[in-house]
Coordinates of C-alpha atoms and ligand atoms in Angstrom, one line a residue:
X28 CA -36.2 118.0 30.0
X29 CA -37.7 114.6 30.2
X30 CA -40.3 113.1 32.5
X31 CA -43.8 114.2 33.5
X32 CA -44.8 117.3 35.3
X33 CA -44.8 116.7 39.1
X34 CA -47.9 115.8 41.1
X35 CA -47.9 118.1 44.0
X36 CA -51.3 117.9 45.8
X37 CA -50.8 121.3 47.2
X38 CA -47.2 120.9 48.2
X39 CA -44.6 123.4 47.3
X40 CA -42.4 121.7 44.6
X41 CA -39.0 120.6 45.7
X42 CA -36.2 121.4 43.2
X43 CA -32.9 119.5 43.7
X44 CA -29.5 120.5 42.4
X45 CA -27.3 117.5 41.5
X46 CA -23.9 117.3 39.9
X47 CA -20.2 116.7 40.6
X48 CA -18.4 118.9 43.1
X49 CA -17.3 122.3 41.9
X50 CA -19.6 122.5 38.9
X51 CA -21.3 125.5 40.4
X52 CA -24.3 124.1 42.3
X53 CA -23.9 126.3 45.3
X54 CA -23.4 129.3 43.1
X55 CA -26.6 128.6 41.4
X56 CA -28.3 127.8 44.7
X57 CA -27.4 131.2 46.0
X58 CA -28.8 132.8 43.0
X59 CA -32.1 131.1 43.3
X60 CA -32.4 131.0 47.1
X61 CA -34.7 133.5 48.7
X62 CA -32.8 136.3 50.4
X63 CA -33.9 136.8 53.9
X64 CA -36.1 139.8 54.2
X65 CA -36.3 140.4 57.9
X66 CA -34.5 139.5 61.0
X67 CA -36.2 136.7 62.7
X68 CA -36.1 136.1 66.4
X69 CA -35.7 132.7 67.8
X70 CA -33.7 131.6 64.8
X71 CA -31.3 128.8 65.6
X72 CA -27.7 129.3 64.4
X73 CA -27.5 125.7 63.5
X74 CA -29.2 126.1 60.2
X75 CA -27.2 129.1 58.9
X76 CA -24.9 127.1 56.8
X77 CA -27.4 125.7 54.6
X78 CA -28.1 123.8 51.5
X79 CA -31.9 124.2 51.4
X80 CA -34.0 127.3 51.1
X81 CA -37.2 128.8 49.9
X82 CA -37.0 130.2 46.5
X83 CA -39.3 131.5 43.8
X84 CA -39.3 132.4 40.2
X85 CA -41.6 135.4 39.9
X86 CA -44.9 134.3 41.4
X87 CA -44.0 130.6 41.6
X88 CA -42.6 129.4 44.9
X89 CA -40.5 126.3 45.4
X90 CA -38.2 124.6 47.9
X91 CA -34.6 124.4 46.8
X92 CA -32.1 121.7 47.9
X93 CA -28.4 121.5 47.0
X94 CA -27.7 117.8 47.3
X95 CA -24.0 118.4 47.1
X96 CA -24.1 120.5 50.2
X97 CA -24.9 117.5 52.4
X98 CA -21.6 115.7 52.0
X99 CA -18.9 118.3 51.9
X100 CA -16.1 116.0 53.1
X101 CA -16.0 112.3 53.4
X102 CA -13.8 109.3 53.1
X103 CA -16.0 107.8 50.4
X104 CA -15.3 108.2 46.7
X105 CA -16.9 111.1 45.0
X106 CA -18.7 108.7 42.7
X107 CA -20.4 106.9 45.6
X108 CA -21.5 110.2 47.2
X109 CA -22.8 111.4 43.9
X110 CA -24.8 108.3 43.3
X111 CA -26.4 108.6 46.6
X112 CA -27.1 112.3 46.2
X113 CA -28.6 111.6 42.8
X114 CA -30.7 108.8 44.2
X115 CA -31.9 111.1 46.9
X116 CA -32.9 113.7 44.4
X117 CA -34.7 111.1 42.3
X118 CA -36.7 109.9 45.3
X119 CA -37.5 113.1 47.0
X120 CA -37.4 116.0 44.5
X121 CA -40.2 117.0 42.1
X122 CA -37.8 118.6 39.6
X123 CA -34.1 118.0 39.2
X124 CA -31.5 120.4 37.9
X125 CA -28.4 118.5 36.8
X126 CA -25.4 120.9 36.6
X127 CA -22.3 120.2 34.6
X128 CA -19.1 122.1 34.1
X129 CA -18.7 123.5 30.6
X130 CA -15.1 124.4 31.1
X131 CA -14.1 120.9 32.2
X132 CA -16.2 119.2 29.5
X133 CA -18.3 116.1 29.8
X134 CA -16.6 113.7 32.3
X135 CA -17.4 110.0 32.9
X136 CA -18.9 110.9 36.3
X137 CA -21.4 113.2 34.5
X138 CA -22.3 110.4 32.1
X139 CA -22.9 108.2 35.1
X140 CA -25.3 110.6 36.7
X141 CA -27.0 111.2 33.4
X142 CA -27.5 107.4 33.1
X143 CA -29.1 107.3 36.6
X144 CA -31.4 110.2 35.7
X145 CA -32.3 108.9 32.3
X146 CA -35.8 107.7 32.1
X147 CA -36.9 108.6 35.6
X148 CA -40.5 109.8 35.6
X149 CA -39.6 113.2 36.8
X150 CA -38.6 116.4 35.0
X151 CA -34.8 116.7 34.7
X152 CA -33.1 119.9 33.3
X153 CA -29.5 119.6 32.1
X154 CA -27.5 122.7 32.6
X155 CA -24.0 123.3 31.4
X156 CA -22.4 125.9 33.6
X157 CA -19.5 128.3 33.5
X158 CA -20.2 129.5 30.0
X159 CA -19.5 133.0 30.9
X160 CA -19.0 134.4 27.4
X161 CA -20.4 133.5 23.9
X162 CA -17.0 132.0 22.9
X163 CA -17.4 129.4 25.6
X164 CA -20.5 128.0 24.0
X165 CA -18.3 126.0 21.6
X166 CA -17.7 123.6 24.4
X167 CA -21.4 122.7 24.5
X168 CA -21.0 120.4 21.5
X169 CA -19.6 117.4 23.4
X170 CA -22.5 117.5 25.9
X171 CA -24.9 116.8 23.1
X172 CA -23.7 113.2 23.3
X173 CA -26.1 112.9 26.3
X174 CA -28.9 113.2 23.8
X175 CA -30.9 115.7 25.9
X176 CA -31.8 119.3 25.7
X177 CA -29.1 121.5 27.2
X178 CA -29.3 124.8 29.0
X179 CA -26.1 126.8 28.7
X180 CA -25.7 129.0 31.8
X181 CA -23.2 131.0 33.8
X182 CA -24.3 130.8 37.4
X183 CA -21.6 133.3 38.3
X184 CA -22.5 135.9 35.7
X185 CA -26.2 135.2 35.8
X186 CA -26.4 134.2 32.1
X187 CA -28.9 131.7 30.8
X188 CA -30.6 131.5 34.1
X189 CA -33.8 133.2 32.8
X190 CA -34.1 130.7 29.9
X191 CA -33.6 127.8 32.3
X192 CA -35.9 129.0 35.0
X193 CA -38.6 130.1 32.7
X194 CA -38.8 126.6 31.5
X195 CA -38.7 125.2 35.0
X196 CA -41.4 127.6 36.1
X197 CA -43.7 126.2 33.5
X198 CA -44.0 123.2 35.8
X199 CA -44.4 125.2 39.0
X200 CA -47.8 126.1 40.3
X201 CA -48.7 129.7 40.9
X202 CA -48.6 130.3 44.6
X203 CA -49.6 127.5 46.9
X204 CA -53.2 126.4 46.9
X205 CA -54.9 127.0 50.2
X206 CA -57.5 124.4 49.9
X207 CA -56.8 122.5 53.1
X208 CA -58.3 124.9 55.5
X209 CA -61.0 122.7 56.9
X210 CA -58.9 119.5 56.9
X211 CA -58.0 120.0 60.5
X212 CA -54.8 121.0 62.3
X213 CA -51.9 120.1 60.1
X214 CA -49.3 118.0 61.9
X215 CA -45.9 117.0 60.6
X216 CA -44.1 114.0 62.2
X217 CA -40.4 114.7 61.9
X218 CA -37.2 113.2 63.1
X219 CA -34.2 111.2 62.0
X220 CA -34.4 107.7 60.7
X221 CA -35.5 105.0 63.2
X222 CA -36.7 107.3 65.8
X223 CA -40.2 105.9 65.4
X224 CA -42.0 108.1 63.0
X225 CA -43.9 105.4 61.1
X226 CA -44.6 103.6 64.4
X227 CA -46.2 106.7 65.7
X228 CA -48.2 107.3 62.6
X229 CA -49.4 103.7 62.7
X230 CA -50.3 104.1 66.4
X231 CA -52.3 107.2 65.6
X232 CA -54.2 105.2 62.9
X233 CA -54.7 102.2 65.2
X234 CA -55.9 104.0 68.3
X235 CA -58.1 106.6 66.7
X236 CA -61.1 106.4 64.3
X237 CA -58.9 107.2 61.5
X238 CA -60.3 107.8 58.1
X239 CA -57.6 106.9 55.6
X240 CA -58.8 108.0 52.2
X241 CA -57.3 106.1 49.3
X242 CA -57.8 108.1 46.2
X243 CA -60.3 106.2 44.1
X244 CA -58.8 104.8 41.0
X245 CA -55.2 105.1 42.0
X246 CA -52.8 102.9 43.7
X247 CA -50.8 105.9 44.8
X248 CA -50.3 106.5 48.5
X249 CA -52.3 109.4 49.7
X250 CA -49.8 112.1 50.6
X251 CA -51.4 113.0 53.9
X252 CA -53.5 111.0 56.5
X253 CA -56.6 112.5 57.9
X254 CA -57.4 111.7 61.5
X255 CA -60.4 112.3 63.6
X256 CA -60.8 112.2 67.4
X257 CA -63.7 113.4 69.5
X258 CA -65.1 115.3 66.6
X259 CA -61.8 117.1 66.0
X260 CA -59.9 116.8 62.8
X261 CA -56.2 116.5 62.2
X262 CA -54.1 116.0 59.1
X263 CA -50.9 114.1 59.3
X264 CA -48.7 115.7 56.7
X265 CA -46.6 113.7 54.2
X266 CA -47.2 110.4 55.8
X267 CA -46.6 108.7 52.4
X268 CA -43.0 109.8 52.7
X269 CA -42.8 108.3 56.2
X270 CA -44.3 105.0 55.3
X271 CA -42.4 104.6 52.1
X272 CA -39.5 102.9 53.7
X273 CA -36.3 101.0 52.8
X274 CA -34.8 103.6 50.6
X275 CA -31.1 103.5 50.4
X276 CA -30.4 107.2 50.5
X277 CA -32.7 108.1 53.4
X278 CA -31.0 105.8 55.8
X279 CA -28.4 108.4 55.9
X280 CA -29.2 110.6 58.9
X281 CA -28.2 113.8 57.2
X282 CA -30.7 113.3 54.4
X283 CA -33.6 113.0 56.8
X284 CA -33.8 116.8 56.8
X285 CA -35.2 116.7 53.3
X286 CA -38.2 114.8 54.3
X287 CA -38.6 117.2 57.2
X288 CA -38.4 120.2 54.9
X289 CA -41.2 118.9 52.7
X290 CA -43.5 118.0 55.6
X291 CA -42.8 121.1 57.7
X292 CA -43.5 123.5 55.0
X293 CA -47.2 122.7 55.0
X294 CA -47.6 121.9 58.7
X295 CA -48.8 124.0 61.5
X296 CA -47.6 121.9 64.4
X297 CA -44.4 119.8 64.1
X298 CA -44.0 116.7 66.3
X299 CA -40.2 116.4 66.7
X300 CA -39.4 112.8 67.6
X301 CA -36.4 112.2 69.8
X302 CA -35.0 108.7 70.6
X303 CA -35.5 108.3 74.3
X304 CA -32.5 106.1 74.6
X305 CA -30.1 108.4 72.7
X306 CA -31.4 111.7 73.9
X307 CA -31.2 114.9 71.9
X308 CA -28.6 114.7 69.2
X309 CA -27.1 117.2 66.8
X310 CA -29.2 115.9 64.0
X311 CA -32.3 116.4 66.1
X312 CA -31.5 120.0 66.7
X313 CA -30.9 120.5 63.0
X314 CA -34.3 119.1 62.1
X315 CA -35.8 121.2 64.9
X316 CA -34.1 124.2 63.5
X317 CA -36.0 123.8 60.2
X318 CA -39.3 124.0 62.0
X319 CA -38.3 126.9 64.2
X320 CA -37.1 128.8 61.2
X321 CA -40.4 128.4 59.5
X322 CA -42.2 129.6 62.6
X323 CA -44.0 126.4 63.3
X324 CA -45.3 125.3 66.6
X325 CA -43.3 122.4 67.9
X326 CA -43.9 119.6 70.3
X327 CA -40.9 117.6 71.4
X328 CA -41.9 114.0 71.5
X329 CA -39.5 111.7 73.3
X330 CA -40.2 108.3 72.0
X331 CA -39.2 104.7 73.1
X332 CA -39.8 105.7 76.7
X333 CA -40.5 102.1 77.4
X334 CA -36.8 101.4 76.9
X335 CA -35.6 104.0 79.3
X336 CA -34.6 103.0 82.8
X337 CA -36.2 105.5 85.1
X338 CA -35.6 106.9 88.5
X339 CA -37.2 109.8 90.4
X340 CA -35.6 112.4 88.3
X341 CA -35.3 110.9 84.8
X342 CA -37.9 113.3 83.3
X343 CA -36.3 116.3 85.0
X344 CA -32.9 115.5 83.7
X345 CA -34.2 114.8 80.3
X346 CA -36.0 118.1 80.1
X347 CA -32.9 120.0 81.3
X348 CA -30.7 118.1 78.8
X349 CA -33.0 119.1 75.9
X350 CA -33.2 122.7 76.9
X351 CA -29.4 122.9 77.3
X352 CA -28.8 121.4 73.9
X353 CA -31.4 123.3 72.0
X354 CA -32.0 126.7 73.7
X355 CA -33.9 127.9 70.8
X356 CA -36.6 125.3 71.6
X357 CA -37.2 126.6 75.1
X358 CA -40.9 127.3 74.3
X359 CA -41.6 123.8 73.0
X360 CA -43.5 121.4 75.3
X361 CA -42.0 118.0 75.8
X362 CA -44.0 114.7 76.1
X363 CA -42.6 111.3 76.8
X364 CA -44.3 108.5 74.9
X365 CA -43.9 105.0 73.5
X366 CA -45.1 104.4 70.0
X367 CA -44.5 100.7 70.6
X368 CA -46.8 100.4 73.7
X369 CA -49.1 103.3 72.9
X370 CA -48.3 105.0 76.1
X371 CA -49.5 108.7 76.1
X372 CA -49.8 108.7 72.3
X373 CA -53.3 110.1 72.5
X374 CA -52.1 112.8 74.9
X375 CA -50.1 114.2 72.0
X376 CA -53.3 115.3 70.4
X377 CA -54.4 117.0 73.6
X378 CA -51.1 118.9 73.5
X379 CA -51.5 119.7 69.9
X380 CA -54.9 121.3 70.7
X381 CA -53.5 123.4 73.5
X382 CA -50.5 124.5 71.4
X383 CA -52.7 125.3 68.4
X384 CA -54.9 127.6 70.6
X385 CA -51.8 129.7 71.4
X386 CA -50.5 129.5 67.9
X387 CA -53.7 131.0 66.5
X388 CA -54.5 133.4 69.3
X389 CA -55.1 137.1 68.6
X390 CA -54.6 139.8 71.2
X391 CA -56.4 143.0 70.7
X392 CA -54.4 146.1 70.4
X393 CA -55.5 148.1 73.4
X394 CA -54.9 145.2 75.7
X395 CA -51.5 144.7 74.1
X396 CA -50.4 148.2 74.6
X397 CA -51.6 148.4 78.1
X398 CA -49.5 145.4 79.0
X399 CA -46.5 146.7 77.1
X400 CA -46.7 150.0 78.9
X401 CA -46.5 148.1 82.1
X402 CA -43.6 146.0 81.0
X403 CA -41.6 148.9 79.6
X404 CA -42.3 151.1 82.7
X405 CA -40.8 148.4 84.9
X406 CA -37.9 147.7 82.6
X407 CA -37.3 150.6 80.2
X408 CA -35.2 149.8 77.1
X409 CA -31.5 150.8 77.4
X410 CA -30.7 154.3 76.2
X411 CA -29.0 154.3 72.8
X412 CA -26.7 157.1 71.7
X413 CA -28.1 159.3 74.5
X414 CA -31.5 159.3 73.0
X415 CA -34.2 157.7 75.1
X416 CA -35.7 154.8 73.3
X417 CA -39.4 154.8 73.4
X418 CA -41.7 152.1 72.3
X419 CA -44.6 154.0 70.8
X420 CA -47.1 151.4 69.8
X421 CA -47.5 147.7 69.2
X422 CA -49.9 145.6 67.3
X423 CA -50.4 141.9 66.5
X424 CA -50.1 141.6 62.8
X425 CA -50.4 137.8 62.4
X426 CA -50.9 134.4 63.8
X427 CA -49.2 131.1 63.0
X428 CA -46.9 132.1 64.5
X429 CA -48.2 135.0 66.6
X430 CA -46.4 138.0 65.1
X431 CA -46.1 141.5 66.6
X432 CA -45.0 144.8 65.2
X433 CA -43.5 147.4 67.5
X434 CA -43.1 151.0 66.4
X435 CA -40.0 152.6 67.9
X436 CA -37.9 155.6 67.4
X437 CA -34.9 153.8 66.2
X438 CA -35.2 150.0 65.5
X439 CA -31.4 149.7 65.3
X440 CA -31.2 150.8 68.9
X441 CA -33.1 147.8 70.2
X442 CA -30.7 145.4 71.7
X443 CA -31.0 141.7 71.2
X444 CA -31.1 141.1 74.9
X445 CA -34.0 143.5 75.3
X446 CA -35.8 141.8 72.5
X447 CA -35.4 138.5 74.4
X448 CA -36.6 140.2 77.5
X449 CA -39.7 141.5 75.8
X450 CA -40.5 138.2 74.3
X451 CA -40.4 136.5 77.6
X452 CA -42.5 139.1 79.2
X453 CA -44.9 138.7 76.4
X454 CA -45.2 135.0 76.7
X455 CA -46.0 135.4 80.3
X456 CA -48.5 138.2 80.0
X457 CA -50.5 136.8 77.1
X458 CA -50.1 133.1 77.4
X459 CA -47.9 132.5 74.4
X460 CA -45.9 130.1 76.4
X461 CA -45.6 127.1 74.2
X462 CA -45.3 128.6 70.8
X463 CA -42.7 130.6 68.9
X464 CA -43.6 134.3 68.5
X465 CA -42.1 136.9 66.3
X466 CA -41.5 140.5 67.0
X467 CA -40.5 143.1 64.4
X468 CA -39.4 146.6 65.1
X469 CA -40.2 149.4 62.8
X470 CA -39.3 153.0 62.8
X471 CA -42.0 155.4 63.7
Ligands
GDP524 P1 -20.4 123.2 43.8 O1 -19.3 122.4 44.4 O2 -21.0 122.4 42.6 O3 -21.4 123.7 44.7 O4 -19.7 124.5 43.0 P2 -19.5 126.0 43.5 O5 -20.8 126.7 43.3 O6 -18.9 126.0 44.9 O7 -18.5 126.5 42.4 C1 -17.2 125.9 42.3 C2 -16.3 127.0 41.7 O8 -16.8 127.3 40.4 C3 -16.3 128.3 42.5 O9 -15.0 128.8 42.5 C4 -17.2 129.2 41.7 O10 -16.9 130.5 41.8 C5 -17.0 128.7 40.3 N1 -18.1 129.0 39.4 C6 -19.4 128.7 39.7 N2 -20.2 129.1 38.7 C7 -19.4 129.6 37.8 C8 -19.6 130.2 36.5 O11 -20.7 130.3 36.0 N3 -18.5 130.6 35.8 C9 -17.2 130.5 36.3 N4 -16.2 130.9 35.6 N5 -17.0 130.0 37.5 C10 -18.1 129.5 38.2
GDP525 P1 -38.8 105.7 61.5 O1 -37.7 105.4 60.7 O2 -38.6 107.0 62.3 O3 -40.2 105.7 60.8 O4 -38.9 104.6 62.7 P2 -39.8 103.3 62.8 O5 -41.2 103.7 63.2 O6 -39.6 102.5 61.6 O7 -39.1 102.6 64.1 C1 -37.7 102.2 64.1 C2 -37.6 101.0 65.0 O8 -37.8 101.5 66.4 C3 -38.5 99.9 64.8 O9 -37.9 98.7 65.0 C4 -39.6 100.1 65.8 O10 -40.3 98.9 66.1 C5 -38.9 100.7 67.0 N1 -39.7 101.5 67.8 C6 -40.4 102.6 67.4 N2 -41.0 103.2 68.5 C7 -40.7 102.5 69.6 C8 -41.0 102.5 71.0 O11 -41.7 103.4 71.4 N3 -40.4 101.6 71.8 C9 -39.6 100.6 71.3 N4 -39.1 99.8 72.2 N5 -39.3 100.5 70.0 C10 -39.8 101.4 69.1

């Protein structure tokens, strides 16, 4: 390892895997990525095939990104792709795991990546993979030419991973500090490049009494930007990342998810910016998917509204188009703004307040069960295997997002469509209309 320990300021550290194709990055990724514990409702299919995940090593959580997974096929040479992926990791990651293939030996492309990584002020771990048996370790020798400490591993067999990750974990904080509680509602501004994120952030700063707090004695950008309006506090998350512009790698649309991943993780409300001229694109739904998957409240902010030619029904058509393209966002309110002119920018904060109220709302159990009884009476769950399903009891177990636990006779017997139905009824009955909610079924 070289470089200094990462400065995190309460962020979950981001670990990036870099290396040539076929060295075993995704194999290692799958080993380190968190396995999904529960079925989550409202999960967009778009993010299934992924190269980013939560992970943890014992009690130390991190975010994991496989940079190779971003460019599976392309006309460009592998070297160009790899350079870009490595640059991306160097800019965005807190810790880099560079994976090489011990069976193939040290190739010129590896040396090129190593040269890029050499001397960057971030920790880099050099792993030589596919050393499945002790006899393979002989091939380590040539890698010592790189002049760095090496970690022999077998991602497939799970060998050497402990040694590697124990060392990585020394740099990871235990848990995530929860010291931001009174900093206000945490807002992430997310979206693909050029959609207007930095314009919006600057607008917020310009039109509100913003308190930007440069850390005394440092020239470092503050990570987040506090904002105050009418006595209410907000914290714009990871604005340093948004304002730090002109980076080669991030001009690539597909890489913009990395910035979103980092910001979304700590946010409560995500402002998803859409380009009003382009409308909702696939990349937008991908980024939105990240926020939905993490259970964040989302506001769809259609920007550059000043550039859109309007007739009577422009808004209506827009809303329909968005709902059609991203069904999993049907709960998210939509606002049309112009960061350039400032139109309705302040209204975003009103919407944030309204959404946050729902996002943090608690319903008491007796009220909840009375309402459920009514719903179920009107529309009983379908019978499964001749046994009548009966919902026995429900309780709200969490907020952010509002989460409910239903006790039923046979959780497997609850059909997806009935779940949907319940969720919609729920939203209606309790005013959870503009936030994601989660419902888990448990056997009683
Ligand atoms: P990536 O392109 O860097 O993500 O590489 P993959 O994880 O897709 O692995 C490429 C190939 O190498 C696959 O066939 C893996 O099964 C294989 N592989 C990965 N790790 C190991 C390992 O530790 N030992 C051996 N023998 N094969 C491995
Ligand atoms: P970012 O990459 O998402 O941070 O996007 P920027 O804030 O840098 O904006 C990209 C470009 O779009 C810049 O040229 C902005 O001036 C322009 N832009 C941003 N918001 C608006 C808007 O509401 N209307 C118009 N006409 N241009 C905008």
